[in-house]
C-alpha positions as a Python dict, from the first residue, in 0.01 Angstrom:
ca = {
    (1, 'M'): (0, 0, 0),
    (2, 'L'): (355, -115, -265),
    (3, 'R'): (540, -111, 54),
    (4, 'K'): (244, -335, 231),
    (5, 'A'): (191, -584, -7),
    (6, 'M'): (626, -629, -87),
    (7, 'T'): (602, -741, 253),
    (8, 'V'): (250, -947, 231),
    (9, 'I'): (463, -1093, 22),
    (10, 'V'): (833, -1143, 118),
    (11, 'A'): (663, -1248, 384),
    (12, 'L'): (570, -1549, 202),
    (13, 'V'): (909, -1650, 63),
    (14, 'M'): (1060, -1656, 381),
    (15, 'M'): (761, -1887, 499),
    (16, 'A'): (827, -2143, 236),
    (17, 'G'): (1180, -2098, 332),
    (18, 'L'): (1123, -2198, 689),
    (19, 'A'): (882, -2478, 596),
    (20, 'A'): (1147, -2619, 291),
    (21, 'C'): (1374, -2598, 644),
    (22, 'E'): (1268, -2778, 915),
    (23, 'G'): (1443, -3103, 752),
    (24, 'Q'): (1235, -3311, 593),
    (25, 'P'): (1105, -3302, 215),
    (26, 'L'): (800, -3053, 177),
    (27, 'S'): (527, -3288, 74),
    (28, 'T'): (352, -3269, -273),
    (29, 'R'): (-10, -3092, -54),
    (30, 'E'): (277, -2784, 102),
    (31, 'K'): (406, -2713, -247),
    (32, 'G'): (59, -2653, -387),
    (33, 'T'): (22, -2440, -63),
    (34, 'I'): (327, -2225, -59),
    (35, 'G'): (301, -2206, -426),
    (36, 'G'): (-58, -2082, -447),
    (37, 'G'): (-26, -1892, -186),
    (38, 'V'): (251, -1678, -322),
    (39, 'L'): (138, -1692, -669),
    (40, 'G'): (-191, -1531, -555),
    (41, 'A'): (-35, -1312, -322),
    (42, 'G'): (145, -1154, -678),
    (43, 'A'): (-142, -1182, -876),
    (44, 'G'): (-377, -1001, -609),
    (45, 'A'): (-100, -743, -510),
    (46, 'L'): (-139, -678, -921),
    (47, 'I'): (-450, -648, -871),
    (48, 'G'): (-496, -449, -550),
    (49, 'S'): (-306, -203, -690),
    (50, 'A'): (-507, -91, -1029),
    (51, 'V'): (-773, -30, -721),
    (52, 'G'): (-549, 132, -478),
    (53, 'S'): (-546, -170, -199),
    (54, 'P'): (-219, -404, -311),
    (55, 'G'): (-175, -472, 112),
    (56, 'A'): (-494, -635, 103),
    (57, 'G'): (-526, -776, -238),
    (58, 'A'): (-205, -951, -130),
    (59, 'L'): (-387, -1194, 125),
    (60, 'I'): (-651, -1242, -15),
    (61, 'G'): (-524, -1358, -292),
    (62, 'G'): (-222, -1502, -77),
    (63, 'G'): (-576, -1661, 62),
    (64, 'L'): (-765, -1817, -227),
    (65, 'G'): (-414, -1860, -339),
    (66, 'A'): (-276, -2075, -109),
    (67, 'L'): (-621, -2263, -9),
    (68, 'G'): (-748, -2383, -386),
    (69, 'G'): (-292, -2449, -359),
    (70, 'G'): (-410, -2665, -119),
    (71, 'L'): (-665, -2864, -268),
    (72, 'I'): (-480, -2960, -594),
    (73, 'G'): (-199, -3052, -374),
    (74, 'N'): (-403, -3238, -148),
    (75, 'Q'): (-523, -3446, -479),
    (76, 'M'): (-207, -3430, -610),
    (77, 'Q'): (-84, -3606, -306),
    (78, 'N'): (-406, -3849, -284),
    (79, 'Q'): (-272, -3966, -635),
    (80, 'E'): (149, -4041, -616),
    (81, 'V'): (-3, -4233, -277),
    (82, 'Q'): (-274, -4445, -474),
    (83, 'Q'): (-15, -4551, -737),
    (84, 'Q'): (249, -4654, -485),
    (85, 'Q'): (-45, -4861, -414),
    (86, 'T'): (-132, -4978, -721),
    (87, 'Q'): (291, -5087, -780),
    (88, 'G'): (316, -5203, -401),
    (89, 'Q'): (35, -5464, -507),
    (90, 'M'): (161, -5528, -850),
    (91, 'Q'): (533, -5606, -736),
    (92, 'Q'): (373, -5842, -502),
    (93, 'Q'): (203, -6021, -775),
    (94, 'Q'): (496, -6019, -1011),
    (95, 'M'): (649, -6182, -636),
    (96, 'E'): (394, -6466, -648),
    (97, 'L'): (444, -6535, -1011),
    (98, 'E'): (779, -6629, -972),
    (99, 'R'): (783, -6846, -684),
    (100, 'Q'): (499, -7017, -855),
    (101, 'R'): (699, -7033, -1175),
    (102, 'R'): (1019, -7150, -980),
    (103, 'E'): (731, -7472, -778),
    (104, 'I'): (629, -7596, -1124),
    (105, 'Q'): (954, -7668, -1198),
    (106, 'Q'): (1022, -7831, -916),
    (107, 'L'): (714, -8049, -1018),
    (108, 'R'): (825, -8085, -1390),
    (109, 'Q'): (1227, -8209, -1209),
    (110, 'Q'): (1052, -8435, -1038),
    (111, 'Q'): (835, -8567, -1227),
    (112, 'Q'): (1097, -8650, -1410),
    (113, 'T'): (1340, -8805, -1237),
    (114, 'E'): (960, -9052, -1134),
}
């Protein structure tokens, strides 16, 4: 039974490695899903071994962990996107302020020469 649990854990770790090799960096959502799955599988295997079913515990724990990790990763990724949008808006506003400052300066110079 412990061998099955270890097989599941190794398979999850290998899947995480393969996902990381696809060429693009993992998103926050993907990192959360993989991390949650691996941690859930490990915890499930430990709990399952206590009741005599480490393989089933690893599978159940891995699934629940991946689901929870995915939800948390999704929320974190949404926050990152929101922060990036806010930062972009702030940069646009700063550029507009700078443009207006230059325009005011030009108007002042024109008034002084008249």
